[in-house]
PDB file of C-alpha atoms in Angstrom:
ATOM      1  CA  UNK Y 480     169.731  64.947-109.077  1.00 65.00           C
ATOM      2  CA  UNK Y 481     166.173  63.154-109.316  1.00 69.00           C
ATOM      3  CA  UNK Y 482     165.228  65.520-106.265  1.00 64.00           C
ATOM      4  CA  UNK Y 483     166.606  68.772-107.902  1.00 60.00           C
ATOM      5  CA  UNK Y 484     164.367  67.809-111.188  1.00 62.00           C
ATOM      6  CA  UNK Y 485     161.592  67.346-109.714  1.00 64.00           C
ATOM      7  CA  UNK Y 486     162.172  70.630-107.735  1.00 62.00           C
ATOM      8  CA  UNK Y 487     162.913  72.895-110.663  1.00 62.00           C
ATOM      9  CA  UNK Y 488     160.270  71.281-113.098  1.00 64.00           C
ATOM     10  CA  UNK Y 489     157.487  73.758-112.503  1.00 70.00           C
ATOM     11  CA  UNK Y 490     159.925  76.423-113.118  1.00 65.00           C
ATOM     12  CA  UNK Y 491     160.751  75.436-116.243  1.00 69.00           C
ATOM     13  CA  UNK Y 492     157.088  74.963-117.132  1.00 70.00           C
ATOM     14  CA  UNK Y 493     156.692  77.981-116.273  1.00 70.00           C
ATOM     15  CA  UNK Y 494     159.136  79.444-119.003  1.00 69.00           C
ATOM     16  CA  UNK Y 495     158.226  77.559-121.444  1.00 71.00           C
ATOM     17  CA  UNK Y 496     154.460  78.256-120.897  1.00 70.00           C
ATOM     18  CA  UNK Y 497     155.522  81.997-120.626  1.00 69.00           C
ATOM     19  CA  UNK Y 498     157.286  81.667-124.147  1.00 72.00           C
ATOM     20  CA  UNK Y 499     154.384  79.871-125.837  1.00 73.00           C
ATOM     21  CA  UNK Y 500     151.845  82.135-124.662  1.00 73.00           C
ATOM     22  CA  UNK Y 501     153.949  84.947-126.187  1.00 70.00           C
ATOM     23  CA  UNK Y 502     154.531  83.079-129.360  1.00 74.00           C
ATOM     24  CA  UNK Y 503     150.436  82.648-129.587  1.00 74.00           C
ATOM     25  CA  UNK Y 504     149.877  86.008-128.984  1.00 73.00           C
ATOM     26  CA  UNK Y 505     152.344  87.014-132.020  1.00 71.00           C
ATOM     27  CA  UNK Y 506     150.265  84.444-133.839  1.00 76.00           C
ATOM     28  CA  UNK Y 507     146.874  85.822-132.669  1.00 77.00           C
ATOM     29  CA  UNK Y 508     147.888  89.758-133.285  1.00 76.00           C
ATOM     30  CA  UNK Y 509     149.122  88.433-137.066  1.00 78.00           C
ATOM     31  CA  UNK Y 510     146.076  86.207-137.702  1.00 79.00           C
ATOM     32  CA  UNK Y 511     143.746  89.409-136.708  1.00 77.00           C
ATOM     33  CA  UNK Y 512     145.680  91.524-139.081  1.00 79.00           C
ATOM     34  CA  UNK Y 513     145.347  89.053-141.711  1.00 74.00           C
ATOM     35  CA  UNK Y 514     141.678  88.699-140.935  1.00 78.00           C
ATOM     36  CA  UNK Y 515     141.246  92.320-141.041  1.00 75.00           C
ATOM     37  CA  UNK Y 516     142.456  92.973-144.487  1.00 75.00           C
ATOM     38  CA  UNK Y 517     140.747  90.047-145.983  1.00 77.00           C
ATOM     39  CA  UNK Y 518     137.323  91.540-144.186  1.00 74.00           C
ATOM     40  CA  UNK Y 519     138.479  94.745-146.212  1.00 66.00           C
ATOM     41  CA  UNK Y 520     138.453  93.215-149.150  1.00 72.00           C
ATOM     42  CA  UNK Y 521     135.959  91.033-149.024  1.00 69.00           C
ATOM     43  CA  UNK Y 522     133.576  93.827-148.155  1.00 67.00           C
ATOM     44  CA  UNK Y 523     135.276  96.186-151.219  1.00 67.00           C
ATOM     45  CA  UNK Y 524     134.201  93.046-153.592  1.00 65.00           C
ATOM     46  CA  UNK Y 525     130.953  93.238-152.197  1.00 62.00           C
ATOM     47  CA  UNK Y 526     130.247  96.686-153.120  1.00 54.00           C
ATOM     48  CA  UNK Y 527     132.208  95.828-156.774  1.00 58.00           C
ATOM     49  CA  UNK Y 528     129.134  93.258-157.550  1.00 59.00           C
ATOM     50  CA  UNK Y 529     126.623  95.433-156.324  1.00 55.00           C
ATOM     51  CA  UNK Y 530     127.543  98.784-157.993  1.00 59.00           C
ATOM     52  CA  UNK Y 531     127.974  96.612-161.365  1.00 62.00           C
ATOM     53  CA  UNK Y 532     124.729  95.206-161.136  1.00 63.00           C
ATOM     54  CA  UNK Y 533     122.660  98.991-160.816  1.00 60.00           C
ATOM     55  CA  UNK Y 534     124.675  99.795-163.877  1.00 61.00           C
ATOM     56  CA  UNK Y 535     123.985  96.945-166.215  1.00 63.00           C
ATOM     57  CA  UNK Y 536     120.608  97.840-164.947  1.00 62.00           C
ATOM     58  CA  UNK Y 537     121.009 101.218-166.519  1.00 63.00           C
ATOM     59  CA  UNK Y 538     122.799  99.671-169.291  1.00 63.00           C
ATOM     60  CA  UNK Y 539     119.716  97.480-170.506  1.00 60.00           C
ATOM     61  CA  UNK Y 540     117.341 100.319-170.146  1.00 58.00           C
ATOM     62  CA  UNK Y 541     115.223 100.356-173.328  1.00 52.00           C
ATOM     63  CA  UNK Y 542     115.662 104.067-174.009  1.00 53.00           C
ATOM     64  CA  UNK Y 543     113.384 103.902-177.390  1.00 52.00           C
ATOM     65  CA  UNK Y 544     110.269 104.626-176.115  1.00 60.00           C
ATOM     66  CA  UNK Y 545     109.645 107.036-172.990  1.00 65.00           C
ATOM     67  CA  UNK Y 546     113.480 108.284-173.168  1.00 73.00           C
ATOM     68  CA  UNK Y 547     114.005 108.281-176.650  1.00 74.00           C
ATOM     69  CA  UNK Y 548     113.885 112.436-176.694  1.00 78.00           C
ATOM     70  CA  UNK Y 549     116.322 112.355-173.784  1.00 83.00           C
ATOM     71  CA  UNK Y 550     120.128 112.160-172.845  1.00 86.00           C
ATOM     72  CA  UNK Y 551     121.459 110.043-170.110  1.00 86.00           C
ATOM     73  CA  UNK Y 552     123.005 111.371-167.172  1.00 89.00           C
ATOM     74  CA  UNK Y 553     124.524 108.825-165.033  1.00 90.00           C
ATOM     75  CA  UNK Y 554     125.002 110.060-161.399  1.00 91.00           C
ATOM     76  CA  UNK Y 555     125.574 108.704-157.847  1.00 92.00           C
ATOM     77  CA  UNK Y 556     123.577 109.232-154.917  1.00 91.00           C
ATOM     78  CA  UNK Y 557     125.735 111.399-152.238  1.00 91.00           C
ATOM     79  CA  UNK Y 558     123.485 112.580-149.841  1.00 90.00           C
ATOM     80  CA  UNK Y 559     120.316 110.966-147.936  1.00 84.00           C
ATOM     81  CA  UNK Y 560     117.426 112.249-146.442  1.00 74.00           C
ATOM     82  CA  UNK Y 561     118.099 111.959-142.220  1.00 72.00           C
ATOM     83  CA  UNK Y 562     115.004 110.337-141.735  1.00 67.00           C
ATOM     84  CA  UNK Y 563     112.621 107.307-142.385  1.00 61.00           C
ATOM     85  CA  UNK Y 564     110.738 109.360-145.176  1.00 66.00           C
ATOM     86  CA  UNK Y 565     112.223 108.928-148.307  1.00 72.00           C
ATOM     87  CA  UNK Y 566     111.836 112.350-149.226  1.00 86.00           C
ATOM     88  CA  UNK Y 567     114.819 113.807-151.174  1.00 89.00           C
ATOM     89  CA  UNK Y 568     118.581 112.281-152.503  1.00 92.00           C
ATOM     90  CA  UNK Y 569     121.247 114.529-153.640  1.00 94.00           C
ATOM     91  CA  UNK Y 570     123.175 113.542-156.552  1.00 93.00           C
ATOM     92  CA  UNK Y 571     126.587 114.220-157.928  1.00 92.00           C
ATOM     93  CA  UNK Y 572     125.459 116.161-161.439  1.00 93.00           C
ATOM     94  CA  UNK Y 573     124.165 119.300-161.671  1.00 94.00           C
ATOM     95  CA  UNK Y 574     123.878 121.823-163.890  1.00 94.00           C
ATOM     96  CA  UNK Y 575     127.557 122.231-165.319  1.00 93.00           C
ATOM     97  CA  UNK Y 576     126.196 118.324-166.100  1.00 93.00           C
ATOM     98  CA  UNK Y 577     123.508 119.412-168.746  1.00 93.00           C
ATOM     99  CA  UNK Y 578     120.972 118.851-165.711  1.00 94.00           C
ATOM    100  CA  UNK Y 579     117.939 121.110-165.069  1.00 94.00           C
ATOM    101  CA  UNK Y 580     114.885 121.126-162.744  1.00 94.00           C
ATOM    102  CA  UNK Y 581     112.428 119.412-163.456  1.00 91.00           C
ATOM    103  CA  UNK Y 582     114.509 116.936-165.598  1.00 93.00           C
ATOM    104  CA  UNK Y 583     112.938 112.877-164.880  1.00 92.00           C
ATOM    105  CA  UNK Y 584     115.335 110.875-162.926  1.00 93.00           C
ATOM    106  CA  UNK Y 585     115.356 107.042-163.142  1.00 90.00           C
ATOM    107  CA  UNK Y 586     117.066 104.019-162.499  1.00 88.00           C
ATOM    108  CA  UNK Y 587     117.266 100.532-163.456  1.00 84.00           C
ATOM    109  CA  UNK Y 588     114.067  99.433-162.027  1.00 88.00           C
ATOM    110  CA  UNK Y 589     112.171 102.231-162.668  1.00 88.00           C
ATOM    111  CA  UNK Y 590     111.001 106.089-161.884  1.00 91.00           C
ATOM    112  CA  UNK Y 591     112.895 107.764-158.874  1.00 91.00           C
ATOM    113  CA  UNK Y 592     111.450 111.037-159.189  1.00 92.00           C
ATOM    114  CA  UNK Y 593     112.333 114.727-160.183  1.00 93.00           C
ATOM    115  CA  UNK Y 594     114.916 117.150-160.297  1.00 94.00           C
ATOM    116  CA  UNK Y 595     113.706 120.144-158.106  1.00 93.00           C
ATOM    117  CA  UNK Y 596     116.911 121.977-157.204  1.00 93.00           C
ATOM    118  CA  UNK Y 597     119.970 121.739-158.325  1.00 93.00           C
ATOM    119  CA  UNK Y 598     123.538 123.692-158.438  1.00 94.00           C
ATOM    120  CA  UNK Y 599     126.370 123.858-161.041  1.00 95.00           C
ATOM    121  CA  UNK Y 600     127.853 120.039-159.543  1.00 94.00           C
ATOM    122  CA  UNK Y 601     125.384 118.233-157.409  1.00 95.00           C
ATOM    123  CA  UNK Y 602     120.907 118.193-157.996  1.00 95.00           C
ATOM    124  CA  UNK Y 603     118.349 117.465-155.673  1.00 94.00           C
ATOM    125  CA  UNK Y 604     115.944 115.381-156.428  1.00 94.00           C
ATOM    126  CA  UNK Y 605     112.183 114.788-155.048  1.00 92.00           C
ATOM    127  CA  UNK Y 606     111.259 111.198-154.954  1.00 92.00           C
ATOM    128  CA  UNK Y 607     108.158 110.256-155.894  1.00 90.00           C
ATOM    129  CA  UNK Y 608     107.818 108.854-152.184  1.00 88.00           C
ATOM    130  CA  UNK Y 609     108.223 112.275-151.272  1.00 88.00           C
ATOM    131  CA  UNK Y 610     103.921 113.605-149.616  1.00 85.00           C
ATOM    132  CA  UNK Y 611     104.277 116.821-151.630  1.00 85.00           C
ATOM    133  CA  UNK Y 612     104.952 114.569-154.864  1.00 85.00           C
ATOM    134  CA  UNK Y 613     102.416 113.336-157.074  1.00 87.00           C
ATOM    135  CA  UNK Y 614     102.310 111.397-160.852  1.00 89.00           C
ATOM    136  CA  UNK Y 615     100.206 110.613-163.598  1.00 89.00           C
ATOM    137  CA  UNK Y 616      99.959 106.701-163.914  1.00 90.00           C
ATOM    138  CA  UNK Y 617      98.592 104.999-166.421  1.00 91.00           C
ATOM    139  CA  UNK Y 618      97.638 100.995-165.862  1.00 91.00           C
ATOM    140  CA  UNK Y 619      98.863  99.034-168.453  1.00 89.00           C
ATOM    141  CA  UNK Y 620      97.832  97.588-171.048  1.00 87.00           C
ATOM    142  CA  UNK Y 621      95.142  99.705-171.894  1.00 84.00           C
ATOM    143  CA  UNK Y 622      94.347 102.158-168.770  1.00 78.00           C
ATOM    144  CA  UNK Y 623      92.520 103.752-166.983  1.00 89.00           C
ATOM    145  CA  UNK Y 624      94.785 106.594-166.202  1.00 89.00           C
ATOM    146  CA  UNK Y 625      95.341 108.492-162.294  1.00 89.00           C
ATOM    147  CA  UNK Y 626      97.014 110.031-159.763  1.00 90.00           C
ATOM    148  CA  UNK Y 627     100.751 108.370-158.162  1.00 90.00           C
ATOM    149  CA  UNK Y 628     101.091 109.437-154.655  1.00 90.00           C
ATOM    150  CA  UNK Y 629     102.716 107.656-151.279  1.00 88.00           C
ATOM    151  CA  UNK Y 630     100.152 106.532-148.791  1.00 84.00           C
ATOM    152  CA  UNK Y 631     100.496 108.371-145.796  1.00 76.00           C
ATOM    153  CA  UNK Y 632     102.100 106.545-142.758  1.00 69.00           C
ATOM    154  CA  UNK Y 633     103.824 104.492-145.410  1.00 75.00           C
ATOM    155  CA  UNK Y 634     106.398 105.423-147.457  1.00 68.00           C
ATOM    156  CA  UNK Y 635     107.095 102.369-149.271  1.00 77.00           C
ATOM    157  CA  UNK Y 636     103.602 101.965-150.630  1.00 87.00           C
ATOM    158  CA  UNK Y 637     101.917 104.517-153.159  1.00 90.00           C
ATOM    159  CA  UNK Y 638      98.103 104.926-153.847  1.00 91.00           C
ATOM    160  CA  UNK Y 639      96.947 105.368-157.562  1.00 90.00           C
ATOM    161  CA  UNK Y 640      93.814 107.544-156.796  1.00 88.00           C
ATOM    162  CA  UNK Y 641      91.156 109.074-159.318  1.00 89.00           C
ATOM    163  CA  UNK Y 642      90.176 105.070-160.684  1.00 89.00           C
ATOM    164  CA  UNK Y 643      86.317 104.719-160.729  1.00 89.00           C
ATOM    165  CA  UNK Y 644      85.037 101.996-158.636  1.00 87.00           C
ATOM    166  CA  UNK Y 645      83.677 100.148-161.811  1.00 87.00           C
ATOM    167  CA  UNK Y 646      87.271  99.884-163.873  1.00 89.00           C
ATOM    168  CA  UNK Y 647      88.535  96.030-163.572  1.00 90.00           C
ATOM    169  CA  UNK Y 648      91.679  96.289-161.761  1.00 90.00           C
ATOM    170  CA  UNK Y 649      93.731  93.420-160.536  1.00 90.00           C
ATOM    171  CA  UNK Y 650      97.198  92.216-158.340  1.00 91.00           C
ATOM    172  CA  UNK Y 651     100.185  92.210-160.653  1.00 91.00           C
ATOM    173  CA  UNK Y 652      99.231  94.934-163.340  1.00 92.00           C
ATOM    174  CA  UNK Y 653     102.166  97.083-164.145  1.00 93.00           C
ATOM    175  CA  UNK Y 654     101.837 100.849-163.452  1.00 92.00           C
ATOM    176  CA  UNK Y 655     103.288 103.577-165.949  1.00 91.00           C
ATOM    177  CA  UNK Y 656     103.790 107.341-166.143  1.00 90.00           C
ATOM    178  CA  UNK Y 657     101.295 108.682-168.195  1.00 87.00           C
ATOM    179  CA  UNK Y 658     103.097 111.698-169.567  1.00 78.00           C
ATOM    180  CA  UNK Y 659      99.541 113.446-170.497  1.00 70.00           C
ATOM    181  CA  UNK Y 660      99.542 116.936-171.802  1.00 62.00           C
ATOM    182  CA  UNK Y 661      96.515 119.392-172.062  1.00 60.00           C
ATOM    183  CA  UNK Y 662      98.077 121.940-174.604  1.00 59.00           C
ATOM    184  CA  UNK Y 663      99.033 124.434-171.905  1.00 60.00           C
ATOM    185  CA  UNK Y 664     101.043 122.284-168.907  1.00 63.00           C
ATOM    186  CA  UNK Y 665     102.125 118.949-169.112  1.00 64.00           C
ATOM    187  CA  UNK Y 666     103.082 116.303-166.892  1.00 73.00           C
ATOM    188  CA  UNK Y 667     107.322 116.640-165.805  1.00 77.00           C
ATOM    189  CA  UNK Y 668     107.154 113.089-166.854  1.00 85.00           C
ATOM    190  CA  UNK Y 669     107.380 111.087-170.375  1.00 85.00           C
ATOM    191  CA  UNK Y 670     105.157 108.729-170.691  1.00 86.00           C
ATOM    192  CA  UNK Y 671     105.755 105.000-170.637  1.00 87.00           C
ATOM    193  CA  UNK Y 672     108.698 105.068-167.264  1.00 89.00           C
ATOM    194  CA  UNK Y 673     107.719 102.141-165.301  1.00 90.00           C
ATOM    195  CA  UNK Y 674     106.529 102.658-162.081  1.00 92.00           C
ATOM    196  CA  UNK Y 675     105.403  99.597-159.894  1.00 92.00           C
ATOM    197  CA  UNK Y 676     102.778  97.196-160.076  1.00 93.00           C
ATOM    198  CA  UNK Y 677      99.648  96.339-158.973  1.00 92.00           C
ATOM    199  CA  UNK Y 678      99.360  94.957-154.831  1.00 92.00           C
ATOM    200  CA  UNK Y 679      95.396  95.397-154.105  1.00 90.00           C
ATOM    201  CA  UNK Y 680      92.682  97.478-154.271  1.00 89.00           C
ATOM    202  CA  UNK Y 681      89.663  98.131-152.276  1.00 86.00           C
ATOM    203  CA  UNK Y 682      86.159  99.975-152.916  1.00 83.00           C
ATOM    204  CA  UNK Y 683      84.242 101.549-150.278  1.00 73.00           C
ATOM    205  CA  UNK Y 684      80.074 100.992-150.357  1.00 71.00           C
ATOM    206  CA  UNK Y 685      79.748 104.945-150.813  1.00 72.00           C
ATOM    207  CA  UNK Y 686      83.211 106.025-152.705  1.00 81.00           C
ATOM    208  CA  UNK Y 687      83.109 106.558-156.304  1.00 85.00           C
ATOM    209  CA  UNK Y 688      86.899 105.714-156.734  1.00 87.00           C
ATOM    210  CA  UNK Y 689      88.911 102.348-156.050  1.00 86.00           C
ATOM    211  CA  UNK Y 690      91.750 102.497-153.598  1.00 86.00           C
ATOM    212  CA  UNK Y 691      94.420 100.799-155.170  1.00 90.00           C
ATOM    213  CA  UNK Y 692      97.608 100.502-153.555  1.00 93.00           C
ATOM    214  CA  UNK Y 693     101.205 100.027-155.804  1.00 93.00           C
ATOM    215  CA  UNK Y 694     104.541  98.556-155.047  1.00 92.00           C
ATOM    216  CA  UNK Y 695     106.939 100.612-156.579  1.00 92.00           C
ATOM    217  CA  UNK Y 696     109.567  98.975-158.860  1.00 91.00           C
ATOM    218  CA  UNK Y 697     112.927 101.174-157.586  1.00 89.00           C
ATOM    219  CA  UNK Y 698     113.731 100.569-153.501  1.00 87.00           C
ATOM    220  CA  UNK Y 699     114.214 104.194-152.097  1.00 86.00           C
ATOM    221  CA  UNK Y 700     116.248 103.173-149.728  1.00 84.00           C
ATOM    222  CA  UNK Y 701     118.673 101.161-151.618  1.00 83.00           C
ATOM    223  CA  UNK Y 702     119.844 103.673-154.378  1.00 86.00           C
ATOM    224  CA  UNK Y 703     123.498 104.403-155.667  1.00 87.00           C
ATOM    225  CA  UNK Y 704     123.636 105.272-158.942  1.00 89.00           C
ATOM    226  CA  UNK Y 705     120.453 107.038-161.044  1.00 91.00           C
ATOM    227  CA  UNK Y 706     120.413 108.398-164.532  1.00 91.00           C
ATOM    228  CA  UNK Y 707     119.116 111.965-165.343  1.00 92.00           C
ATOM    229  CA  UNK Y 708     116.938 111.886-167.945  1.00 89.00           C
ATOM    230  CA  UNK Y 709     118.115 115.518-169.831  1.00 89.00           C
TER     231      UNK Y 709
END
């Protein structure tokens, strides 16, 4: 009997290995499932906090200065430009919306850019990252006034050109839309939309204007919801 034990002992070790190895797997394949659907909605609580943070954003706009003449559109961001140049966004509101070219579009940190096409459900817009775009700026508090557009090879940066070399500019000033008007055209923007601030400037021994470069307030590459201004 002790000799027939001893003989048969690996086989049964064998089974019972063979069971337990089954029995982890069924624990493994459940534990993955379970790990799968909290993943799920962990990452669907993620998007929850950050959607509801751009709209309180657009919620605590102070609409009664620059947008006071204006009616909110709320949209959402459906289509992105392919490439590293934030160019263009499409947007889910169009003209069926109240929306029209040309109309300002914002969001909770600041300008975004333009309306510049649009169809009865969805608009394009033109960000003011965009080469082709440019925008009156005023630095606040009390000037000088200039030109907004994105330094080239950089698309997160924007020059404010036109400032002569003798105007006291420094880091940190904020950086408005202007909104100026000459009787005849008129900027497509209100004045007073926050912009960006302030990063550095520079003055060349023979230039008669500063360089001064801006941080925009809004991330380009970050947006999901925007608000027409109509």
């Amino acid at each position: 009997e002790e000799g027939a034990t001893r003989a048969l002992k690996p086989a049964r070790d064998l089974v019972n290995w063979v069971s337990e190895t089954f029995n982890a797997r069924g624990e493994n394949s459940e534990l993955k499932t379970d790990v799968q659907k909290l993943r799920s909605r962990l990452a669907r609580a993620q998007s929850a906090v950050g959607e509801n943070q751009q709209l309180k954003k657009l919620l605590n706009l102070d609409r009664g200065g620059a947008l006071a003449d204006y009616k909110p559109m709320t949209a959402r961001v459906i289509g992105r430009p392919p490439t590293v140049w934030y160019s263009t966004v499409t947007i889910d509101a169009g003209s069926g919306d109240g929306v029209a070219v040309n109309d300002p579009v914002i969001n909770g940190d600041g300008l975004i850019g333009r309306v510049t096409d649009l169809t009865h459900w969805t608009s394009n817009v033109t960000l003011i990252t965009d080469p082709e775009s440019a925008v009156s700026g005023r630095v606040l508090p009390n000037g000088p006034d200039g030109v907004l557009q994105p330094e080239a090879g950089d698309p997160s940066t924007m020059l404010l050109d036109f400032i002569d070399k003798n105007e006291p500019i420094h880091e940190g000033q904020i950086v408005q839309t202007a909104g100026w008007s000459n009787g005849t055209i008129s900027s497509a923007f209100p004045p007073g939309i926050p912009i960006g601030e302030v990063r550095d400037t520079t003055i060349g021994q023979q230039e008669t204007y500063q360089h001064i470069r801006i941080n925009p307030f809004a991330d380009m590459r970050d947006l999901d919801y925007v608000q027409v201004a109509t």
